[in-house]
Amino acid sequence: MISAAQSESQSLRRSLGRGAATLLTAAMIIGTGLFAALGTTTEKAGTGLLLAISMSGLVALATGLSAASVGIKFPEEGGGFTWSRKFGHPTLGFVAGCAYLGKGIVSTVVIALAFATYTARMAHTLPPYAMHIVAAVAVLAVSVVNLRGIELNAKALIVTLFIQLALLAVFVGFAIPKVKVANLAPVLGPGVLPVLAGAAIFVWSWDGFMRMAIMASEVKEPRRSIPFAIVGGIAISAVVFAAVAGATLGVLGAPEMRRATSDVPLLIAGTRTMGRWGLWVVLATAWLDTLTEAWGDLLTVTRVALAMGKGHELPAWLGVVHSRYRSPHHAVIALGVVCMALALFLDLRPVLAVANFFTLVWYGIVASNALMLPKGQRLVWPVVSWFALVGCVALLGSLPAWALTTGGATLALLTGVRWVAHRQTSA
């Protein structure tokens, strides 16, 4: 038997109030999409950029409300992994957990490399090998801070949020007078399918919206705080995304944004509106945003690894909580080492679409978990979760075939290995 004291020492600490959870959610959404996905989204959606962002945001909101419904019913860490197991579907939970781990690892490494790219631009130049070293050091830095528990991480991330908002407000303020309204039309862009493809790219940028549900065991009064944090975080982020993306599109126009590489449109717009100072404002924002996003990714994915360790779907060593800091320190160390090694030796940016596949699989499973709730326990109407599920399927269908094949084969292989391992254990 495990005593109450022992159980408490093996659990994460509930320390996030409603306001902190909302600001932390916004902090973990805002930023990376504007730099890593704005150009590629415009390449698909054209002048339908704002519509693509809105469509992906609606899928995020519906999925977030679905996650909140289940998160307040089972206020534990692990998200879709834990929830699927609670409903008696351990294999579905395993797929969800693997999808989130895959997404978390790929995106952490990709964002760390983006951070290195902006560091190189601020330092004027860095050789290729140095870029990978900078990315690995960034992962090391956020891993060390992650070891210290949620209180310190939340305070630091919220501080970075306010700095980012101030910098982005400066950019938008200078950009508005130079916006050409003609650059914003037609709103539908080249058509519904291209806008949908753009939404599939940008949906990854909303990823932080359900992290409070994944980290439910660290939220005070989860029934009140989790829904408020998800809706509030999405609302804050939507205003920022619309303002910055609209200003950039209005200043540059879709053709010029298409010609730029994925992270360059904001840099060009900043230079055009403020001169050399604009370049530095946008670079500083991008540098801080990418570091923040890698930080938030690692913070959340370690909670899923912790739950999988406790559930014996991964080595039980990962399911240990630090007695003083109440952080999943073994999971932080393990995933930190994996991400550092990948950042040091590989460039995972070409496989970012696979991370989008993993993200949408995770979202779809979360929506299905919400539909499994009894009628009296649902926070929202079933149609909201069905909308999230259909939206995920539609966005999956717009991803490149190679991403669907690679992501699907990876999850199938891992599920097959699990099945064989369980057969051998039960034999």
Tab-separated table of C-alpha atoms in Angstrom:
chain	number	residue	atom	x	y	z
A	1	MET	CA	0.000	0.000	0.000
A	2	ILE	CA	1.178	3.537	-0.805
A	3	SER	CA	0.596	5.997	2.039
A	4	ALA	CA	-0.976	9.404	1.452
A	5	ALA	CA	2.364	11.062	2.131
A	6	GLN	CA	4.141	8.812	-0.378
A	7	SER	CA	1.443	9.427	-2.985
A	8	GLU	CA	1.743	13.185	-2.450
A	9	SER	CA	5.522	13.063	-2.845
A	10	GLN	CA	5.135	11.228	-6.161
A	11	SER	CA	2.702	13.802	-7.573
A	12	LEU	CA	3.162	17.154	-9.257
A	13	ARG	CA	2.181	20.240	-7.240
A	14	ARG	CA	-1.018	22.198	-7.925
A	15	SER	CA	0.311	25.745	-8.026
A	16	LEU	CA	-1.190	27.462	-11.106
A	17	GLY	CA	-4.158	29.739	-10.451
A	18	ARG	CA	-6.626	30.834	-13.130
A	19	GLY	CA	-4.754	34.016	-14.114
A	20	ALA	CA	-1.342	32.360	-14.225
A	21	ALA	CA	-2.719	29.417	-16.220
A	22	THR	CA	-4.292	31.775	-18.785
A	23	LEU	CA	-1.151	33.845	-19.263
A	24	LEU	CA	0.988	30.700	-19.396
A	25	THR	CA	-1.296	29.286	-22.103
A	26	ALA	CA	-0.956	32.482	-24.147
A	27	ALA	CA	2.810	32.481	-23.613
A	28	MET	CA	3.074	28.957	-25.000
A	29	ILE	CA	0.954	29.756	-28.091
A	30	ILE	CA	2.196	33.169	-29.199
A	31	GLY	CA	5.307	33.544	-31.255
A	32	THR	CA	6.575	30.607	-33.189
A	33	GLY	CA	3.725	30.471	-35.694
A	34	LEU	CA	4.359	34.046	-36.701
A	35	PHE	CA	7.936	33.232	-37.626
A	36	ALA	CA	8.063	29.542	-38.505
A	37	ALA	CA	4.712	29.233	-40.269
A	38	LEU	CA	3.604	32.671	-41.493
A	39	GLY	CA	5.489	32.521	-44.796
A	40	THR	CA	4.621	28.906	-45.604
A	41	THR	CA	0.957	29.497	-44.702
A	42	THR	CA	0.843	32.470	-47.094
A	43	GLU	CA	2.494	30.344	-49.787
A	44	LYS	CA	-0.594	28.122	-49.698
A	45	ALA	CA	-3.378	30.503	-48.703
A	46	GLY	CA	-2.224	33.750	-50.321
A	47	THR	CA	-4.481	36.646	-49.341
A	48	GLY	CA	-6.586	34.060	-47.500
A	49	LEU	CA	-3.914	34.081	-44.784
A	50	LEU	CA	-6.189	35.553	-42.119
A	51	LEU	CA	-8.949	33.109	-43.049
A	52	ALA	CA	-6.500	30.188	-42.801
A	53	ILE	CA	-5.394	31.379	-39.356
A	54	SER	CA	-9.055	31.731	-38.311
A	55	MET	CA	-9.963	28.242	-39.561
A	56	SER	CA	-7.060	26.644	-37.745
A	57	GLY	CA	-7.969	28.686	-34.666
A	58	LEU	CA	-11.561	27.388	-34.706
A	59	VAL	CA	-10.261	23.812	-34.810
A	60	ALA	CA	-7.959	24.685	-31.908
A	61	LEU	CA	-10.822	26.240	-29.925
A	62	ALA	CA	-13.163	23.287	-30.486
A	63	THR	CA	-10.389	20.847	-29.583
A	64	GLY	CA	-9.440	22.977	-26.574
A	65	LEU	CA	-12.996	22.976	-25.249
A	66	SER	CA	-13.091	19.211	-25.779
A	67	ALA	CA	-9.821	18.877	-23.878
A	68	ALA	CA	-11.177	21.043	-21.082
A	69	SER	CA	-14.238	18.785	-20.815
A	70	VAL	CA	-12.090	15.719	-20.210
A	71	GLY	CA	-9.374	17.532	-18.269
A	72	ILE	CA	-11.780	18.683	-15.562
A	73	LYS	CA	-13.162	15.126	-15.315
A	74	PHE	CA	-9.680	13.602	-14.970
A	75	PRO	CA	-7.406	16.396	-13.621
A	76	GLU	CA	-4.176	14.447	-14.037
A	77	GLU	CA	-1.125	14.879	-16.241
A	78	GLY	CA	-0.906	13.114	-19.599
A	79	GLY	CA	-3.816	14.472	-21.647
A	80	GLY	CA	-5.077	12.106	-24.338
A	81	PHE	CA	-2.830	9.287	-23.104
A	82	THR	CA	-4.357	9.336	-19.629
A	83	TRP	CA	-7.919	10.048	-20.766
A	84	SER	CA	-8.044	7.207	-23.301
A	85	ARG	CA	-6.851	4.776	-20.635
A	86	LYS	CA	-9.508	6.053	-18.206
A	87	PHE	CA	-12.138	5.182	-20.817
A	88	GLY	CA	-10.716	1.673	-21.200
A	89	HIS	CA	-8.734	2.189	-24.434
A	90	PRO	CA	-5.064	1.685	-23.513
A	91	THR	CA	-3.941	1.129	-27.115
A	92	LEU	CA	-5.556	4.386	-28.208
A	93	GLY	CA	-3.870	6.046	-25.244
A	94	PHE	CA	-0.515	4.622	-26.305
A	95	VAL	CA	-0.993	6.004	-29.839
A	96	ALA	CA	-1.910	9.400	-28.375
A	97	GLY	CA	1.122	9.408	-26.096
A	98	CYS	CA	3.512	8.393	-28.883
A	99	ALA	CA	2.021	11.030	-31.194
A	100	TYR	CA	2.567	13.738	-28.591
A	101	LEU	CA	6.090	12.572	-27.802
A	102	GLY	CA	6.909	12.529	-31.517
A	103	LYS	CA	5.435	15.968	-32.007
A	104	GLY	CA	7.164	17.333	-28.923
A	105	ILE	CA	10.608	16.011	-29.837
A	106	VAL	CA	10.474	17.124	-33.482
A	107	SER	CA	9.083	20.572	-32.695
A	108	THR	CA	11.522	21.183	-29.829
A	109	VAL	CA	14.465	20.402	-32.106
A	110	VAL	CA	13.073	22.402	-35.044
A	111	ILE	CA	12.386	25.416	-32.835
A	112	ALA	CA	15.822	25.172	-31.218
A	113	LEU	CA	17.335	25.318	-34.710
A	114	ALA	CA	15.144	28.334	-35.502
A	115	PHE	CA	16.480	29.947	-32.323
A	116	ALA	CA	20.007	29.242	-33.568
A	117	THR	CA	19.123	30.807	-36.923
A	118	TYR	CA	18.025	34.049	-35.269
A	119	THR	CA	21.081	33.973	-33.016
A	120	ALA	CA	23.236	33.740	-36.139
A	121	ARG	CA	21.452	36.702	-37.692
A	122	MET	CA	21.943	38.776	-34.564
A	123	ALA	CA	25.627	37.787	-34.511
A	124	HIS	CA	25.776	38.463	-38.300
A	125	THR	CA	27.051	34.985	-39.109
A	126	LEU	CA	27.721	31.553	-37.654
A	127	PRO	CA	29.162	28.473	-39.412
A	128	PRO	CA	26.732	25.542	-39.863
A	129	TYR	CA	28.264	23.432	-37.098
A	130	ALA	CA	27.983	26.358	-34.657
A	131	MET	CA	24.260	26.648	-35.443
A	132	HIS	CA	23.741	23.088	-34.210
A	133	ILE	CA	25.821	23.783	-31.111
A	134	VAL	CA	23.707	26.862	-30.306
A	135	ALA	CA	20.511	24.803	-30.782
A	136	ALA	CA	21.801	22.074	-28.462
A	137	VAL	CA	22.818	24.638	-25.835
A	138	ALA	CA	19.330	26.188	-26.026
A	139	VAL	CA	17.773	22.767	-25.349
A	140	LEU	CA	20.187	22.271	-22.448
A	141	ALA	CA	19.237	25.662	-20.984
A	142	VAL	CA	15.473	25.065	-21.078
A	143	SER	CA	15.994	21.527	-19.729
A	144	VAL	CA	17.866	22.855	-16.706
A	145	VAL	CA	15.108	25.379	-15.955
A	146	ASN	CA	12.464	22.670	-16.446
A	147	LEU	CA	14.065	20.679	-13.649
A	148	ARG	CA	13.119	23.399	-11.163
A	149	GLY	CA	9.363	22.832	-11.260
A	150	ILE	CA	6.316	24.636	-12.604
A	151	GLU	CA	6.365	27.735	-10.375
A	152	LEU	CA	9.682	29.092	-11.641
A	153	ASN	CA	8.925	28.108	-15.238
A	154	ALA	CA	5.492	29.757	-15.194
A	155	LYS	CA	6.819	33.042	-13.797
A	156	ALA	CA	9.657	33.182	-16.325
A	157	LEU	CA	7.435	32.316	-19.288
A	158	ILE	CA	4.861	34.949	-18.325
A	159	VAL	CA	7.601	37.591	-18.104
A	160	THR	CA	8.768	36.652	-21.617
A	161	LEU	CA	5.146	36.909	-22.806
A	162	PHE	CA	4.882	40.551	-21.765
A	163	ILE	CA	8.212	41.384	-23.395
A	164	GLN	CA	7.071	39.738	-26.644
A	165	LEU	CA	3.741	41.569	-26.591
A	166	ALA	CA	5.516	44.894	-26.123
A	167	LEU	CA	7.875	44.235	-29.039
A	168	LEU	CA	5.054	43.045	-31.323
A	169	ALA	CA	2.971	46.093	-30.384
A	170	VAL	CA	5.824	48.326	-31.541
A	171	PHE	CA	5.940	46.484	-34.873
A	172	VAL	CA	2.171	46.668	-35.451
A	173	GLY	CA	2.053	50.328	-34.411
A	174	PHE	CA	4.625	51.295	-37.038
A	175	ALA	CA	3.167	48.947	-39.679
A	176	ILE	CA	-0.465	50.126	-39.608
A	177	PRO	CA	0.154	53.483	-41.358
A	178	LYS	CA	1.863	51.641	-44.228
A	179	VAL	CA	-0.792	48.957	-44.740
A	180	LYS	CA	-2.319	48.824	-48.235
A	181	VAL	CA	-5.899	47.588	-47.948
A	182	ALA	CA	-5.729	46.148	-51.478
A	183	ASN	CA	-3.108	43.664	-50.229
A	184	LEU	CA	-5.728	42.057	-47.961
A	185	ALA	CA	-8.110	41.066	-50.787
A	186	PRO	CA	-9.559	38.739	-51.842
A	187	VAL	CA	-10.257	37.346	-48.360
A	188	LEU	CA	-10.809	33.819	-49.752
A	189	GLY	CA	-7.388	33.866	-51.397
A	190	PRO	CA	-6.918	31.383	-54.251
A	191	GLY	CA	-9.789	29.171	-53.068
A	192	VAL	CA	-11.095	26.931	-50.301
A	193	LEU	CA	-8.628	24.063	-50.735
A	194	PRO	CA	-5.479	26.237	-50.721
A	195	VAL	CA	-6.781	28.081	-47.637
A	196	LEU	CA	-7.458	24.721	-45.977
A	197	ALA	CA	-3.891	23.645	-46.798
A	198	GLY	CA	-2.645	26.860	-45.210
A	199	ALA	CA	-4.754	26.168	-42.122
A	200	ALA	CA	-3.174	22.708	-41.848
A	201	ILE	CA	0.243	24.346	-41.734
A	202	PHE	CA	-0.702	27.027	-39.225
A	203	VAL	CA	-2.643	24.723	-36.863
A	204	TRP	CA	0.671	23.626	-35.353
A	205	SER	CA	1.205	27.208	-34.206
A	206	TRP	CA	-1.777	27.000	-31.842
A	207	ASP	CA	-0.419	23.926	-30.109
A	208	GLY	CA	0.001	25.482	-26.667
A	209	PHE	CA	-3.769	25.939	-26.274
A	210	MET	CA	-4.483	22.651	-24.483
A	211	ARG	CA	-1.351	22.430	-22.375
A	212	MET	CA	-3.174	23.339	-19.175
A	213	ALA	CA	-5.391	20.274	-19.728
A	214	ILE	CA	-2.288	18.140	-20.296
A	215	MET	CA	-0.763	19.630	-17.128
A	216	ALA	CA	-4.052	19.418	-15.189
A	217	SER	CA	-2.356	17.970	-12.111
A	218	GLU	CA	-0.525	21.297	-11.645
A	219	VAL	CA	-3.589	23.550	-11.911
A	220	LYS	CA	-5.560	24.801	-8.896
A	221	GLU	CA	-9.330	24.390	-9.105
A	222	PRO	CA	-9.059	22.640	-12.486
A	223	ARG	CA	-12.820	22.679	-13.137
A	224	ARG	CA	-12.805	26.488	-13.239
A	225	SER	CA	-9.237	27.244	-14.253
A	226	ILE	CA	-8.679	24.897	-17.212
A	227	PRO	CA	-11.606	26.067	-19.433
A	228	PHE	CA	-10.881	29.705	-18.595
A	229	ALA	CA	-7.172	29.299	-19.378
A	230	ILE	CA	-7.819	27.563	-22.716
A	231	VAL	CA	-10.413	30.056	-23.977
A	232	GLY	CA	-8.522	33.054	-22.593
A	233	GLY	CA	-5.170	31.906	-23.977
A	234	ILE	CA	-6.647	31.293	-27.438
A	235	ALA	CA	-8.414	34.677	-27.383
A	236	ILE	CA	-5.232	36.578	-26.487
A	237	SER	CA	-3.262	34.689	-29.126
A	238	ALA	CA	-5.927	35.200	-31.803
A	239	VAL	CA	-5.761	38.973	-31.345
A	240	VAL	CA	-1.961	38.919	-31.627
A	241	PHE	CA	-1.930	36.551	-34.627
A	242	ALA	CA	-4.547	38.609	-36.492
A	243	ALA	CA	-2.844	41.936	-35.774
A	244	VAL	CA	0.672	40.842	-36.708
A	245	ALA	CA	-0.281	38.653	-39.696
A	246	GLY	CA	-2.702	41.294	-41.001
A	247	ALA	CA	-0.115	44.063	-40.667
A	248	THR	CA	2.530	41.986	-42.438
A	249	LEU	CA	0.190	41.001	-45.266
A	250	GLY	CA	-1.015	44.570	-45.616
A	251	VAL	CA	2.516	45.957	-45.846
A	252	LEU	CA	4.074	43.313	-48.127
A	253	GLY	CA	1.205	41.666	-50.011
A	254	ALA	CA	0.868	37.938	-50.650
A	255	PRO	CA	3.199	37.719	-53.706
A	256	GLU	CA	6.157	39.156	-51.800
A	257	MET	CA	5.423	37.012	-48.759
A	258	ARG	CA	5.366	33.926	-50.993
A	259	ARG	CA	8.782	34.751	-52.419
A	260	ALA	CA	10.285	35.076	-48.938
A	261	THR	CA	11.426	32.017	-47.001
A	262	SER	CA	9.284	30.816	-44.103
A	263	ASP	CA	10.602	33.132	-41.394
A	264	VAL	CA	11.576	36.184	-43.468
A	265	PRO	CA	8.252	38.072	-44.092
A	266	LEU	CA	8.186	39.671	-40.649
A	267	LEU	CA	11.843	40.681	-40.954
A	268	ILE	CA	11.189	42.352	-44.308
A	269	ALA	CA	8.045	44.061	-42.975
A	270	GLY	CA	9.899	45.259	-39.886
A	271	THR	CA	12.697	46.763	-41.993
A	272	ARG	CA	10.248	48.386	-44.379
A	273	THR	CA	8.216	50.015	-41.606
A	274	MET	CA	10.965	51.030	-39.155
A	275	GLY	CA	14.233	50.750	-41.037
A	276	ARG	CA	17.195	49.060	-39.375
A	277	TRP	CA	15.580	49.402	-35.944
A	278	GLY	CA	12.618	47.412	-37.224
A	279	LEU	CA	14.898	44.557	-38.184
A	280	TRP	CA	16.301	44.440	-34.662
A	281	VAL	CA	12.851	44.652	-33.044
A	282	VAL	CA	11.607	41.696	-35.078
A	283	LEU	CA	14.836	39.727	-34.613
A	284	ALA	CA	14.702	40.214	-30.834
A	285	THR	CA	11.071	39.096	-30.796
A	286	ALA	CA	11.819	36.044	-32.939
A	287	TRP	CA	14.819	35.128	-30.804
A	288	LEU	CA	12.772	35.306	-27.611
A	289	ASP	CA	9.706	33.629	-29.123
A	290	THR	CA	11.567	30.601	-30.413
A	291	LEU	CA	13.324	30.101	-27.087
A	292	THR	CA	9.972	30.385	-25.293
A	293	GLU	CA	8.274	27.879	-27.585
A	294	ALA	CA	11.039	25.283	-27.230
A	295	TRP	CA	10.807	25.840	-23.491
A	296	GLY	CA	7.036	25.308	-23.439
A	297	ASP	CA	7.216	22.255	-25.703
A	298	LEU	CA	9.696	20.515	-23.426
A	299	LEU	CA	7.741	21.564	-20.325
A	300	THR	CA	4.603	19.820	-21.593
A	301	VAL	CA	5.974	16.764	-23.365
A	302	THR	CA	7.767	15.708	-20.190
A	303	ARG	CA	4.362	15.548	-18.427
A	304	VAL	CA	3.132	13.094	-21.054
A	305	ALA	CA	6.324	11.041	-20.664
A	306	LEU	CA	5.770	11.096	-16.880
A	307	ALA	CA	2.241	9.725	-17.310
A	308	MET	CA	3.455	7.040	-19.738
A	309	GLY	CA	6.156	6.050	-17.255
A	310	LYS	CA	3.603	5.786	-14.446
A	311	GLY	CA	1.365	3.752	-16.759
A	312	HIS	CA	4.255	1.379	-17.620
A	313	GLU	CA	4.002	2.157	-21.325
A	314	LEU	CA	7.517	3.592	-21.055
A	315	PRO	CA	10.227	2.665	-18.534
A	316	ALA	CA	8.926	3.278	-14.994
A	317	TRP	CA	12.059	5.358	-14.341
A	318	LEU	CA	10.393	8.151	-16.340
A	319	GLY	CA	7.417	8.194	-13.963
A	320	VAL	CA	9.357	9.645	-11.029
A	321	VAL	CA	8.754	13.104	-9.537
A	322	HIS	CA	11.490	15.097	-7.789
A	323	SER	CA	10.713	15.242	-4.070
A	324	ARG	CA	11.715	18.910	-3.689
A	325	TYR	CA	10.899	20.628	-6.975
A	326	ARG	CA	7.969	18.359	-7.895
A	327	SER	CA	9.171	18.165	-11.483
A	328	PRO	CA	9.325	15.029	-13.675
A	329	HIS	CA	13.122	15.264	-13.544
A	330	HIS	CA	13.866	11.870	-15.082
A	331	ALA	CA	11.613	12.625	-18.060
A	332	VAL	CA	13.199	16.080	-18.407
A	333	ILE	CA	16.698	14.589	-18.415
A	334	ALA	CA	15.833	11.798	-20.873
A	335	LEU	CA	13.958	13.967	-23.381
A	336	GLY	CA	16.462	16.789	-22.963
A	337	VAL	CA	19.318	14.445	-23.908
A	338	VAL	CA	17.380	13.091	-26.919
A	339	CYS	CA	16.508	16.586	-28.177
A	340	MET	CA	20.050	17.849	-27.601
A	341	ALA	CA	21.522	14.954	-29.589
A	342	LEU	CA	19.078	15.466	-32.464
A	343	ALA	CA	19.679	19.234	-32.487
A	344	LEU	CA	23.429	18.691	-32.470
A	345	PHE	CA	23.612	16.206	-35.344
A	346	LEU	CA	20.437	16.482	-37.463
A	347	ASP	CA	18.284	19.096	-39.177
A	348	LEU	CA	14.671	18.023	-38.646
A	349	ARG	CA	13.145	21.097	-40.293
A	350	PRO	CA	12.374	19.208	-43.551
A	351	VAL	CA	10.162	16.760	-41.583
A	352	LEU	CA	8.089	19.403	-39.802
A	353	ALA	CA	4.991	18.161	-41.651
A	354	VAL	CA	5.331	14.879	-39.739
A	355	ALA	CA	5.102	16.850	-36.485
A	356	ASN	CA	1.880	18.379	-37.881
A	357	PHE	CA	0.585	14.849	-38.515
A	358	PHE	CA	1.362	13.812	-34.932
A	359	THR	CA	-0.301	16.979	-33.627
A	360	LEU	CA	-3.514	16.358	-35.561
A	361	VAL	CA	-3.631	12.699	-34.453
A	362	TRP	CA	-3.339	13.893	-30.859
A	363	TYR	CA	-6.087	16.488	-31.387
A	364	GLY	CA	-8.362	13.888	-32.971
A	365	ILE	CA	-7.928	11.463	-30.075
A	366	VAL	CA	-8.624	14.244	-27.568
A	367	ALA	CA	-11.848	15.127	-29.424
A	368	SER	CA	-12.886	11.462	-29.406
A	369	ASN	CA	-12.189	11.310	-25.648
A	370	ALA	CA	-14.608	14.206	-25.134
A	371	LEU	CA	-17.292	12.332	-27.092
A	372	MET	CA	-16.873	9.380	-24.712
A	373	LEU	CA	-18.015	11.464	-21.736
A	374	PRO	CA	-21.531	10.805	-20.400
A	375	LYS	CA	-24.039	13.503	-21.337
A	376	GLY	CA	-24.195	15.102	-17.905
A	377	GLN	CA	-20.406	15.480	-17.660
A	378	ARG	CA	-19.776	17.334	-20.923
A	379	LEU	CA	-18.624	20.932	-20.765
A	380	VAL	CA	-19.742	21.623	-24.364
A	381	TRP	CA	-22.244	20.156	-26.824
A	382	PRO	CA	-21.091	17.032	-28.695
A	383	VAL	CA	-21.265	19.008	-31.961
A	384	VAL	CA	-18.229	21.023	-30.775
A	385	SER	CA	-16.134	17.887	-30.371
A	386	TRP	CA	-17.446	16.489	-33.659
A	387	PHE	CA	-16.429	19.737	-35.348
A	388	ALA	CA	-12.943	19.369	-33.840
A	389	LEU	CA	-12.709	15.756	-34.999
A	390	VAL	CA	-13.917	16.491	-38.545
A	391	GLY	CA	-11.612	19.504	-38.689
A	392	CYS	CA	-8.645	17.350	-37.725
A	393	VAL	CA	-9.485	14.787	-40.408
A	394	ALA	CA	-9.872	17.535	-43.032
A	395	LEU	CA	-6.538	19.092	-42.061
A	396	LEU	CA	-4.864	15.676	-42.079
A	397	GLY	CA	-6.109	15.163	-45.615
A	398	SER	CA	-4.392	18.355	-46.742
A	399	LEU	CA	-0.959	17.276	-45.487
A	400	PRO	CA	1.608	15.898	-47.980
A	401	ALA	CA	1.258	12.176	-48.688
A	402	TRP	CA	4.810	11.489	-47.509
A	403	ALA	CA	4.024	13.043	-44.112
A	404	LEU	CA	0.908	10.884	-43.709
A	405	THR	CA	2.834	7.772	-44.723
A	406	THR	CA	5.845	8.469	-42.494
A	407	GLY	CA	3.806	9.481	-39.455
A	408	GLY	CA	1.307	6.664	-39.849
A	409	ALA	CA	4.022	4.031	-40.344
A	410	THR	CA	5.869	5.289	-37.253
A	411	LEU	CA	2.793	5.021	-35.019
A	412	ALA	CA	1.868	1.638	-36.506
A	413	LEU	CA	5.384	0.306	-35.894
A	414	LEU	CA	5.431	1.508	-32.286
A	415	THR	CA	1.973	0.051	-31.653
A	416	GLY	CA	3.102	-3.267	-33.157
A	417	VAL	CA	6.175	-3.353	-30.929
A	418	ARG	CA	3.960	-2.659	-27.905
A	419	TRP	CA	1.606	-5.491	-28.893
A	420	VAL	CA	4.474	-7.970	-29.235
A	421	ALA	CA	5.965	-6.853	-25.908
A	422	HIS	CA	2.614	-7.302	-24.130
A	423	ARG	CA	2.164	-10.743	-25.701
A	424	GLN	CA	5.578	-11.817	-24.467
A	425	THR	CA	4.897	-10.426	-20.998
A	426	SER	CA	1.551	-12.224	-20.684
A	427	ALA	CA	2.899	-15.504	-22.069
